[in-house]
Coordinates of C-alpha atoms in Angstrom, one line a residue:
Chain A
X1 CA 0.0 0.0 0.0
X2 CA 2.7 2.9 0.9
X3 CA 6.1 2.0 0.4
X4 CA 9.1 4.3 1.4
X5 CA 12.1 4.0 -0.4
X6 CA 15.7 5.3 1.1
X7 CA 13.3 8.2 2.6
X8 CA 16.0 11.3 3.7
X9 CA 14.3 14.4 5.9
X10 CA 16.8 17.3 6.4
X11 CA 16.2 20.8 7.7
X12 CA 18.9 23.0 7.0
X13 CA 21.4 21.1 7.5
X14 CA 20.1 19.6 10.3
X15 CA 19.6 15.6 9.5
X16 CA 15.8 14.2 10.9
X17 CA 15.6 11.1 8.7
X18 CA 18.3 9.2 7.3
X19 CA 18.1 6.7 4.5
X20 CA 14.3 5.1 5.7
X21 CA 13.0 2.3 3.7
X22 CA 9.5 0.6 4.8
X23 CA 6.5 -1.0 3.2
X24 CA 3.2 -1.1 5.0
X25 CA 1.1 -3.8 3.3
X26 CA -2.4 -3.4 3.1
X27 CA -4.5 -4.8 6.3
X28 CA -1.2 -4.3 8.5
X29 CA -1.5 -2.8 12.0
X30 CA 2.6 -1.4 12.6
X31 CA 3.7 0.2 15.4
X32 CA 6.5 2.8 15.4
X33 CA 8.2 2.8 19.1
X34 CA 11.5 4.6 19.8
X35 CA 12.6 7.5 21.7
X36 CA 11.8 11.1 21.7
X37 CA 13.1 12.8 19.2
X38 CA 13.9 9.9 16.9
X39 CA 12.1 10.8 14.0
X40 CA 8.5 9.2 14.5
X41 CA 6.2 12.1 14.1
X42 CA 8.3 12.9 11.1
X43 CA 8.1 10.1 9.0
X44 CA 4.3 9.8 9.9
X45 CA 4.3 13.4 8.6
X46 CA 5.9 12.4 5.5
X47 CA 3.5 9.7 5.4
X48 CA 0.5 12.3 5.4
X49 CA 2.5 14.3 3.0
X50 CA 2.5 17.4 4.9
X51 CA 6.2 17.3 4.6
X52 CA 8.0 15.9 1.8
X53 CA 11.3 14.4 1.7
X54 CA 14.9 15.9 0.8
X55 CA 15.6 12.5 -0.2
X56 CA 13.6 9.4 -1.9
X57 CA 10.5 8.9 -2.7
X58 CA 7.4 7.7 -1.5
X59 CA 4.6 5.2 -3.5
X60 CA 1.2 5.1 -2.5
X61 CA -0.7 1.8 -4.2
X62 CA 2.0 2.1 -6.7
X63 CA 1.9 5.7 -8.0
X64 CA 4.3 8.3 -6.7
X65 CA 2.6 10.5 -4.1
X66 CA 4.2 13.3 -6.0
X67 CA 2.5 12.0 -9.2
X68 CA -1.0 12.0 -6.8
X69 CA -3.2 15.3 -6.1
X70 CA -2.8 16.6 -2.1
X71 CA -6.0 16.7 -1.2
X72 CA -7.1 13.1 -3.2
X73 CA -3.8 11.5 -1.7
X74 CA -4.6 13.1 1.8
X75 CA -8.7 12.1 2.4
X76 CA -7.5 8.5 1.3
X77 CA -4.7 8.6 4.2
X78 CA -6.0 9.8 7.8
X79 CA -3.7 11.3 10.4
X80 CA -4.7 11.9 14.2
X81 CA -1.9 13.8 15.7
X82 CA -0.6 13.7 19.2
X83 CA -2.2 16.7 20.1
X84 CA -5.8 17.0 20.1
X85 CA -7.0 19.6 18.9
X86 CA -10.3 21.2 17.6
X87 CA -11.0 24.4 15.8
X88 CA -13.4 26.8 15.0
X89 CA -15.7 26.6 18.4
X90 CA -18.1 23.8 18.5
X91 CA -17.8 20.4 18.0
X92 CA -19.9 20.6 15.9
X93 CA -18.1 23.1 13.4
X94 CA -15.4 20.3 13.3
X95 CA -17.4 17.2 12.3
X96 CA -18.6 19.0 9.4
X97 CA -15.1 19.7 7.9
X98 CA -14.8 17.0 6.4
X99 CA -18.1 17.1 4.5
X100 CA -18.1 20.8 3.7
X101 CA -14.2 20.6 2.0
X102 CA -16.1 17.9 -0.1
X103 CA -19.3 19.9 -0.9
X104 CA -21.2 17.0 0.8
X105 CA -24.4 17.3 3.4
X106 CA -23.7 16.1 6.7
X107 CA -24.2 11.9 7.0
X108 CA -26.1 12.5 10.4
X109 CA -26.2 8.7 10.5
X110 CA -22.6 7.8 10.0
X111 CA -22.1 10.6 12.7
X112 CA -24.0 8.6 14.9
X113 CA -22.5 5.8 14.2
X114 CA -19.4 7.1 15.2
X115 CA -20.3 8.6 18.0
X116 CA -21.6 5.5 19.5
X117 CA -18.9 3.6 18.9
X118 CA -16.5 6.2 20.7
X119 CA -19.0 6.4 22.9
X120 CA -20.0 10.0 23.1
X121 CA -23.2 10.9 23.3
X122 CA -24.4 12.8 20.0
X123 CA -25.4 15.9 22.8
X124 CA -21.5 16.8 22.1
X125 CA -22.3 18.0 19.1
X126 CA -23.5 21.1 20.3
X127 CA -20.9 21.6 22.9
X128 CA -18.3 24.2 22.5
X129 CA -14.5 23.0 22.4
X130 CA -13.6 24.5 25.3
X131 CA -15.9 22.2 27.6
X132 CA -14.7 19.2 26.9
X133 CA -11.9 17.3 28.3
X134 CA -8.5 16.0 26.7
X135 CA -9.8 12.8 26.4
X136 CA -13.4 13.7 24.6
X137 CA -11.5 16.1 22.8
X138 CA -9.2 13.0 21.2
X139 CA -12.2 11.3 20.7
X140 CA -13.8 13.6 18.6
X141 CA -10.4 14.0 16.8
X142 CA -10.7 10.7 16.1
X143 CA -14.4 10.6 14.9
X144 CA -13.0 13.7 12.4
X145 CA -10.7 11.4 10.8
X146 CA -13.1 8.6 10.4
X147 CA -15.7 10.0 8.4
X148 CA -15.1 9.2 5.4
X149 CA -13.1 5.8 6.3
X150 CA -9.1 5.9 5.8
X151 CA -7.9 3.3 3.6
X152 CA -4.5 4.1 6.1
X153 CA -4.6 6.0 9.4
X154 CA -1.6 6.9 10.6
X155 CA -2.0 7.5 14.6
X156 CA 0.6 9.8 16.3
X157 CA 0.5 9.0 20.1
X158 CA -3.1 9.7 20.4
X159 CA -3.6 7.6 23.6
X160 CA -0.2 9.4 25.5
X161 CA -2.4 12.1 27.1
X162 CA -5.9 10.2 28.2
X163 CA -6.6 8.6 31.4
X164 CA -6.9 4.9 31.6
X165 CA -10.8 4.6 30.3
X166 CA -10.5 6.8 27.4
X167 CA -7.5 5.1 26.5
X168 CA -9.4 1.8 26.5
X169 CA -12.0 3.3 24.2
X170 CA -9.4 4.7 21.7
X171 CA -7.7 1.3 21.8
X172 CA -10.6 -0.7 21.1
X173 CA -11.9 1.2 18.3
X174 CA -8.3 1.4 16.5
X175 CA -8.7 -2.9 16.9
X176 CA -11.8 -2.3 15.1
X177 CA -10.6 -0.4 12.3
X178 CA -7.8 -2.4 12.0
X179 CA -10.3 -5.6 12.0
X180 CA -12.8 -4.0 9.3
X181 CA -9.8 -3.5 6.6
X182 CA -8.3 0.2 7.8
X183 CA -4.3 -0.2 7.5
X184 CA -3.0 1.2 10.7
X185 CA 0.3 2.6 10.8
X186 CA 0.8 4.0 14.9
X187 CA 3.3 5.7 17.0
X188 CA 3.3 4.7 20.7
X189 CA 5.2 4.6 23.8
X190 CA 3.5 2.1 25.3
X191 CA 5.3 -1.3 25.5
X192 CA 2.6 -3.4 25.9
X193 CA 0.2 -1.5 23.4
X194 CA 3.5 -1.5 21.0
X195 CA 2.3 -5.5 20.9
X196 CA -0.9 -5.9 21.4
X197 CA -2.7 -5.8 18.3
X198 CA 0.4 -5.0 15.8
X199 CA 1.4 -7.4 13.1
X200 CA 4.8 -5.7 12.9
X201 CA 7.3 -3.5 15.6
X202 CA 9.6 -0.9 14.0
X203 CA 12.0 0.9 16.9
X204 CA 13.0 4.0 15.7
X205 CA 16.5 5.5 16.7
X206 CA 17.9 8.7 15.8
X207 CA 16.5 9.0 12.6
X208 CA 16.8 5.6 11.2
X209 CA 14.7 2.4 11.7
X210 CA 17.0 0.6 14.1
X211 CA 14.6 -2.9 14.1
X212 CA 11.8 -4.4 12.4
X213 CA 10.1 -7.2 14.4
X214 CA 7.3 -9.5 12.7
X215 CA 4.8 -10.3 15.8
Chain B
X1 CA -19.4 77.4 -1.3
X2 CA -18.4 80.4 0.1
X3 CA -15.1 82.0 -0.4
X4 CA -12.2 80.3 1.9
X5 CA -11.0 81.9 4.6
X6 CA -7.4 82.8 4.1
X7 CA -5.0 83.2 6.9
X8 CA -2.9 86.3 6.8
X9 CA 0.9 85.6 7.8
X10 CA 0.6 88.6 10.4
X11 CA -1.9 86.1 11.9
X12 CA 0.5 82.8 11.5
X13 CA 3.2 85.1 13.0
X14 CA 0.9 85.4 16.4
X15 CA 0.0 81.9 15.5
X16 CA 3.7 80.9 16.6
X17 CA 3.5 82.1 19.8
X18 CA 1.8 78.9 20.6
X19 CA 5.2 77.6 19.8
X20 CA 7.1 79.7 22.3
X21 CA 4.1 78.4 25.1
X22 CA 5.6 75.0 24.4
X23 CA 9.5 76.5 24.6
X24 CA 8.9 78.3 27.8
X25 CA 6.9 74.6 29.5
X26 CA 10.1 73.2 28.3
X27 CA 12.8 75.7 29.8
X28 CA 10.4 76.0 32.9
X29 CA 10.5 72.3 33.8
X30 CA 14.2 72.0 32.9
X31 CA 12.6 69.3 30.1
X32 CA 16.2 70.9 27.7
X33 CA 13.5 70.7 25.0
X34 CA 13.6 73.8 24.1
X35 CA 16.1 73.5 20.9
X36 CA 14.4 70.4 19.6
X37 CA 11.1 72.2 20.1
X38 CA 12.0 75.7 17.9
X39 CA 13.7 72.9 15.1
X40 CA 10.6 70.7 14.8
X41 CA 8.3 73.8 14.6
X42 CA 10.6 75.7 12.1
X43 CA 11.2 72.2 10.1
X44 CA 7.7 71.5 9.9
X45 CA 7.1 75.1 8.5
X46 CA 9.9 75.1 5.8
X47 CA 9.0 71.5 4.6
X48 CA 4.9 72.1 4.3
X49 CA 5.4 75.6 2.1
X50 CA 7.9 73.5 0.1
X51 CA 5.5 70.8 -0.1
X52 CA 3.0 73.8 -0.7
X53 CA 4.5 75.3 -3.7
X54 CA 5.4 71.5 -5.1
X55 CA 1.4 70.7 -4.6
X56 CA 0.7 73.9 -6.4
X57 CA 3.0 73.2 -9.3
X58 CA 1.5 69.3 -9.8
X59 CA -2.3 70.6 -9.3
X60 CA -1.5 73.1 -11.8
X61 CA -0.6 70.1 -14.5
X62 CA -3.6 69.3 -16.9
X63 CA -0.9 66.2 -18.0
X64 CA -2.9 63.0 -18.0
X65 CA 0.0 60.8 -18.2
X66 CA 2.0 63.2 -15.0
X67 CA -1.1 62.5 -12.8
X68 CA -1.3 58.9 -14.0
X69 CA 2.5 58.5 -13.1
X70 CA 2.0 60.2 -9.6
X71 CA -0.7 58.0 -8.9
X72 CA 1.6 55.0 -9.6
X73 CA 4.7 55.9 -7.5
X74 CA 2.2 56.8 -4.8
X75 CA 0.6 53.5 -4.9
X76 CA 4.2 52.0 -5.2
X77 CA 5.6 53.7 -1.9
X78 CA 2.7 52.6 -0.6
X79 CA 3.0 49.0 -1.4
X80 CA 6.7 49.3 -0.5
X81 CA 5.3 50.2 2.9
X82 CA 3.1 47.9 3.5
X83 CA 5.0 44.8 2.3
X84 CA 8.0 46.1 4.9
X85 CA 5.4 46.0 8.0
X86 CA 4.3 42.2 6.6
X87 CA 8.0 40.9 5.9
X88 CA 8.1 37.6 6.0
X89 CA 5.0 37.4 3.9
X90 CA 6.6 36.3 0.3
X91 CA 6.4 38.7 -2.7
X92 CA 4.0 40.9 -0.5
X93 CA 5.3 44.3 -2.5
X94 CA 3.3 42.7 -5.4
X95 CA 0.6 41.8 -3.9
X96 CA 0.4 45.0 -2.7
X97 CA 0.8 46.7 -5.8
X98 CA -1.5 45.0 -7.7
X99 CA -4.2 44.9 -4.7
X100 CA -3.6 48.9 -3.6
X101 CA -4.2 49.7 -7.5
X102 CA -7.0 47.5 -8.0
X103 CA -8.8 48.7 -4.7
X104 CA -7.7 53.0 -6.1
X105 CA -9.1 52.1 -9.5
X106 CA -11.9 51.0 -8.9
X107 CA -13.1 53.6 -6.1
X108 CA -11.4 56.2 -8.0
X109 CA -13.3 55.3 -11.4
X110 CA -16.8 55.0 -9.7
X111 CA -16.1 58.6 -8.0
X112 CA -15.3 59.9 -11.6
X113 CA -18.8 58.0 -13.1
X114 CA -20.5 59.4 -10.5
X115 CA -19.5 63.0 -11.7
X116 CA -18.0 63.7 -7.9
X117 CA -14.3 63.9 -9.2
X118 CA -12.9 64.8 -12.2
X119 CA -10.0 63.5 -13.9
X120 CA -7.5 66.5 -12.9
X121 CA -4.5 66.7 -10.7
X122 CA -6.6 68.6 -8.4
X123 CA -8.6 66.5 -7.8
X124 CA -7.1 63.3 -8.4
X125 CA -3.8 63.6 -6.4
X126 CA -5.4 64.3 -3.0
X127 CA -8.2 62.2 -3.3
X128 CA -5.8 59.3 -4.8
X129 CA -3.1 60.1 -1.6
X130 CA -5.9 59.4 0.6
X131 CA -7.1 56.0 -0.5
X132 CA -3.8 54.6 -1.4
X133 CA -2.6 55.6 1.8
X134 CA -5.5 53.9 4.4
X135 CA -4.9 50.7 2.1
X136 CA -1.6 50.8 2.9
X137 CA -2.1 50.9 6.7
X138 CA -5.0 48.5 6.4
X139 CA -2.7 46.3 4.1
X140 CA -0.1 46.7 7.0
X141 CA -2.1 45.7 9.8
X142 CA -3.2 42.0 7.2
X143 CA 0.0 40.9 6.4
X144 CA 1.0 41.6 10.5
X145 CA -1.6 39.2 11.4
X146 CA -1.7 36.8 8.6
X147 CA 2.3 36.3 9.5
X148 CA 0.8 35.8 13.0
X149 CA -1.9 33.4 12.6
X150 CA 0.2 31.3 10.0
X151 CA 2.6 30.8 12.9
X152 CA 0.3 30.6 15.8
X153 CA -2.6 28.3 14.3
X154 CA -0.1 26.3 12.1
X155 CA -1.5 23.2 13.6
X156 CA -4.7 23.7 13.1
X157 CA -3.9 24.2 9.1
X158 CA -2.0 21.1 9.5
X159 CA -5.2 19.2 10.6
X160 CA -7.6 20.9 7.9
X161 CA -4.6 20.1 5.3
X162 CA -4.9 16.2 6.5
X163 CA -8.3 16.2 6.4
X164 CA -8.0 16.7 2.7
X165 CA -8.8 20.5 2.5
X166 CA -7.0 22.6 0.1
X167 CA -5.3 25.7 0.9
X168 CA -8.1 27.9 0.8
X169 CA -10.1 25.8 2.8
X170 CA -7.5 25.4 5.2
X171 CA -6.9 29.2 5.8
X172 CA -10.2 30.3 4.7
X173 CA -11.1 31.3 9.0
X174 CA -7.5 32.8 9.1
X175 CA -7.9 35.2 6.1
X176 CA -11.2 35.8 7.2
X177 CA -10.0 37.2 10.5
X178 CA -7.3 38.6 8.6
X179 CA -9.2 40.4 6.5
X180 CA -11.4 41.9 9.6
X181 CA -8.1 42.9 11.2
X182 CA -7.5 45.1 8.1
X183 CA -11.1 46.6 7.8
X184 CA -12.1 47.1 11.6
X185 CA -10.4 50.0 12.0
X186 CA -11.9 51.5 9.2
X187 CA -15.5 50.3 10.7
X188 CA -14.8 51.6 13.9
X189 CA -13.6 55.1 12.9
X190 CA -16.6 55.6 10.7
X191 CA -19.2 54.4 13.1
X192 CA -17.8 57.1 15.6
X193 CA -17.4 59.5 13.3
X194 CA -19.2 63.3 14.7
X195 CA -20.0 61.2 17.7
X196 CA -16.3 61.0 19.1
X197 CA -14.4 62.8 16.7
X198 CA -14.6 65.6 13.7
X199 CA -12.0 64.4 10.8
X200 CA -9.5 66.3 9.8
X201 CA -10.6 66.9 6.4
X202 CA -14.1 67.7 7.3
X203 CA -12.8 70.6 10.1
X204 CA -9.9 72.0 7.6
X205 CA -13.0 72.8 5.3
X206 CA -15.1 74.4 7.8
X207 CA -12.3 76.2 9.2
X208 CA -11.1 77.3 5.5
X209 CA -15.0 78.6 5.0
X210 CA -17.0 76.0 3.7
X211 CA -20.8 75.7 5.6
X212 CA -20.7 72.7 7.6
X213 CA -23.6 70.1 5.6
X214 CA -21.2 70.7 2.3
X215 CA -18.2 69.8 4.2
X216 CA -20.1 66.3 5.2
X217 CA -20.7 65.9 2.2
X218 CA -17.2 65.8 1.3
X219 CA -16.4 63.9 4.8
X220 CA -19.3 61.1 3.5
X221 CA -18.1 60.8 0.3
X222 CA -14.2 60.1 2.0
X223 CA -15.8 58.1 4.3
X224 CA -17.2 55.5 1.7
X225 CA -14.1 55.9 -0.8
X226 CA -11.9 54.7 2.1
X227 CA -13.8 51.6 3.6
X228 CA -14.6 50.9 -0.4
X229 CA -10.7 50.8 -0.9
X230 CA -9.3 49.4 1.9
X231 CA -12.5 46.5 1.6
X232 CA -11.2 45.7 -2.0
X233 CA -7.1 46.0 -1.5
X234 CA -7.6 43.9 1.7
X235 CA -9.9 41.3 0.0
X236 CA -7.3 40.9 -3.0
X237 CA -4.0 41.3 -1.1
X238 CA -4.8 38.7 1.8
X239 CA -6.2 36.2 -1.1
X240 CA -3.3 36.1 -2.8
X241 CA -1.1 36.6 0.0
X242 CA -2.1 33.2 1.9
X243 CA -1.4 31.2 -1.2
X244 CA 2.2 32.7 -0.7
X245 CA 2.3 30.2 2.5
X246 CA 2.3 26.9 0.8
X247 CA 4.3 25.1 -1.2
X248 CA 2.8 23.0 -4.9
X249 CA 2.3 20.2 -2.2
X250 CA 0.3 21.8 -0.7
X251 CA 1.7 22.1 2.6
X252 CA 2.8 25.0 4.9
X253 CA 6.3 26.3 3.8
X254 CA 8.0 26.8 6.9

């Protein structure tokens, strides 16, 4: 599905990524692990192609990302980053992003849907950003990306900052994806999450991908 | 209109004793402003009777083409201007120049249709001085907070970019806001305008003769030249502007 080939990242002269080569395989569930600093959130960002690389290239299905429009290449690969984050100032205003950059009506039922299975109650929609907690806050981050169902979904920490319960939520769900077809390509700290439901292991070090474990 | 009142220069002569109130403040409280004051005032006279006899020289030209040229190195200095308060923004003095003579144009032509102005140096210069010159500041104030709102809400841009958004749809509530930021100035002057203060333009007439509904006249008519200017230069400069922001990926140049 994405395959990275002898991926450089450089920044000035400052070297992030150094000669990264990866293939994710459609229906894989990969975790990145490593420590801060290493380069994860980079190459997850060159993954979502809001960076590109200084060096390589990346294929998506095949065809060159370059050779692929942004926005097409970018609504078929989802990204939750570490932080959540919502704009505008309801909840609301955010669920409809995604269906108002596509000139589409609301799916109030898929919205639903959603929202059950993260399980917030639909009231949220009306609720401004500022009331919620970190936790709901990820979860409706999440719901935001699944909308219009990833074909990958890259996941940058999202369970670091929630408490135990939310984090079970957001685990479960990400097993769900993974089990209805969603390829999921995640960054954690977490040991024991690194191998929970992950097909593969990748330990990042200082820019380069130190190990590759099959699980 | 009546005949303007024209101020003798025995009367300008008592008119500078004003200038000595400030002097003796200034020697009085041991402020050692004195010398600074008598240059400023002295400079300030010299440079506006230059400026005086210059404006009397260029108003007196029936050249279409002089006037035109004016007009354009106004509205480049301008742009000049405005791009140095946004620096950072990329190839802002073009923007500017292309949305500063857009927003002139077009207020400029419809005051000429409209059989309020005529094409003359008079007229044209002032009038044209006047709307280049709030688009400039308003221009200013955009690219200030379009530089600042890049930077601070980068990550929410990020987000709407991974969504699938385009650039416009990403930055469409920034240049929004931007935009406001540019015109509420503008807004806010006009809606207090005889309520919390009489414009400078509008008293100058009054005080040079002319009865005070003519000289609102003149006041409303600057009134909706400038919000119609700075609306249209803002509008054009901050929608080209943002695209200045991203790269053919589409993402946010750093």
């Amino acid at each position: 599905m994405l395959t990275l080939s002898n991926i450089s990242y450089q920044v000035g002269s400052k070297s992030i990524l150094h000669d990264i080569s990866l293939t994710v395989n459609a229906g894989d569930y990969i975790t990145i692990v490593g420590p801060s600093g290493s380069g994860k959130s980079t190459l997850l960002k060159l993954c979502s192609d809001l960076i590109s690389p200084t060096e390589g290239c990346i294929l998506f299905n095949g065809q060159f990302v370059t050779d692929i429009a942004p926005e097409i290449y970018r609504q078929a690969v989802g990204y939750c980053f570490q932080r959540p984050y919502l704009f505008a100032k309801t909840v609301r205003r955010n669920i409809y992003f995604p269906y108002d950059i596509r000139n589409l009506q609301p799916n109030e039922m898929r919205i639903k849907e959603l929202f059950d299975l993260l399980e917030m109650p639909l009231s949220y929609m009306d609720r401004r950003n500022d009331e919620l907690s970190g936790g709901e806050m990820q979860r409706i981050c999440l719901i935001r990306s699944l909308l219009f169902p990833p074909k990958l979904l890259l996941l940058d920490e999202v369970t670091s900052a929630l408490d135990p319960r939310n984090t079970e939520i957001v685990e479960s769900v990400i097993e769900r994806l993974h089990t209805s077809g969603i390829t999921i390509l995640s960054i954690t700290h977490n040991e024991a999450q690194s191998l929970r439901c992950a097909n593969r292991r990748i330990t990042m070090v200082n820019g380069s991908i130190d190990k590759e474990e099959i699980l | 209109m009546q005949t303007f009142h024209a101020i003798s220069f025995e009367s300008l002569l008592l008119a500078s004793a004003l200038v000595l109130i400030s002097i003796f403040v200034s020697y009085r409280q041991e402020l050692k402003l004195e010398k600074e004051i008598f240059i400023s005032a002295l400079r300030a006279t010299i440079q506006l009777f230059v400026v005086g006899y210059i404006l009397e020289y260029i108003f007196g030209s029936e050249s279409v083409v002089f006037t035109l040229g004016l007009l354009g190195v106004m509205a480049y200095n301008a742009s000049y201007n405005a791009a140095k308060r946004g620096k950072g923004v990329p190839n802002g003095l073009w923007i500017s120049c292309f949305a500063i003579t857009v927003g002139a144009f077009i207020t400029l032509s419809i005051l000429i249709a409209s059989g309020i102005l005529e094409f003359t140096a008079y007229q044209m210069i002032p009038v044209g001085g006047m709307v280049i010159s709030g688009a400039m500041v308003a221009l200013g104030l955009c690219y200030r907070q379009m530089l600042s709102n890049f930077d601070l809400r980068r990550q929410e841009i990020e987000i709407k970019l991974a969504l699938g958004a385009t650039p416009k749809q990403a930055s469409k509530a920034i240049i929004r806001d931007v935009v406001k930021t540019g015109l509420q100035p503008t807004i806010d002057s006009a809606k207090t305008l005889g309520i919390v203060s009489l414009p400078g333009m509008m008293t100058g007439l009054i005080l040079a003769g002319m009865p005070p509904v003519e000289a609102v006249k003149y006041q409303v008519m600057v009134t909706f030249m400038s919000l119609s200017t700075i609306s249209i230069s803002c509008f054009i400069g901050c929608y080209l502007a943002y695209k200045e922001f991203y790269n053919k990926r589409n993402q946010l140049i750093k």
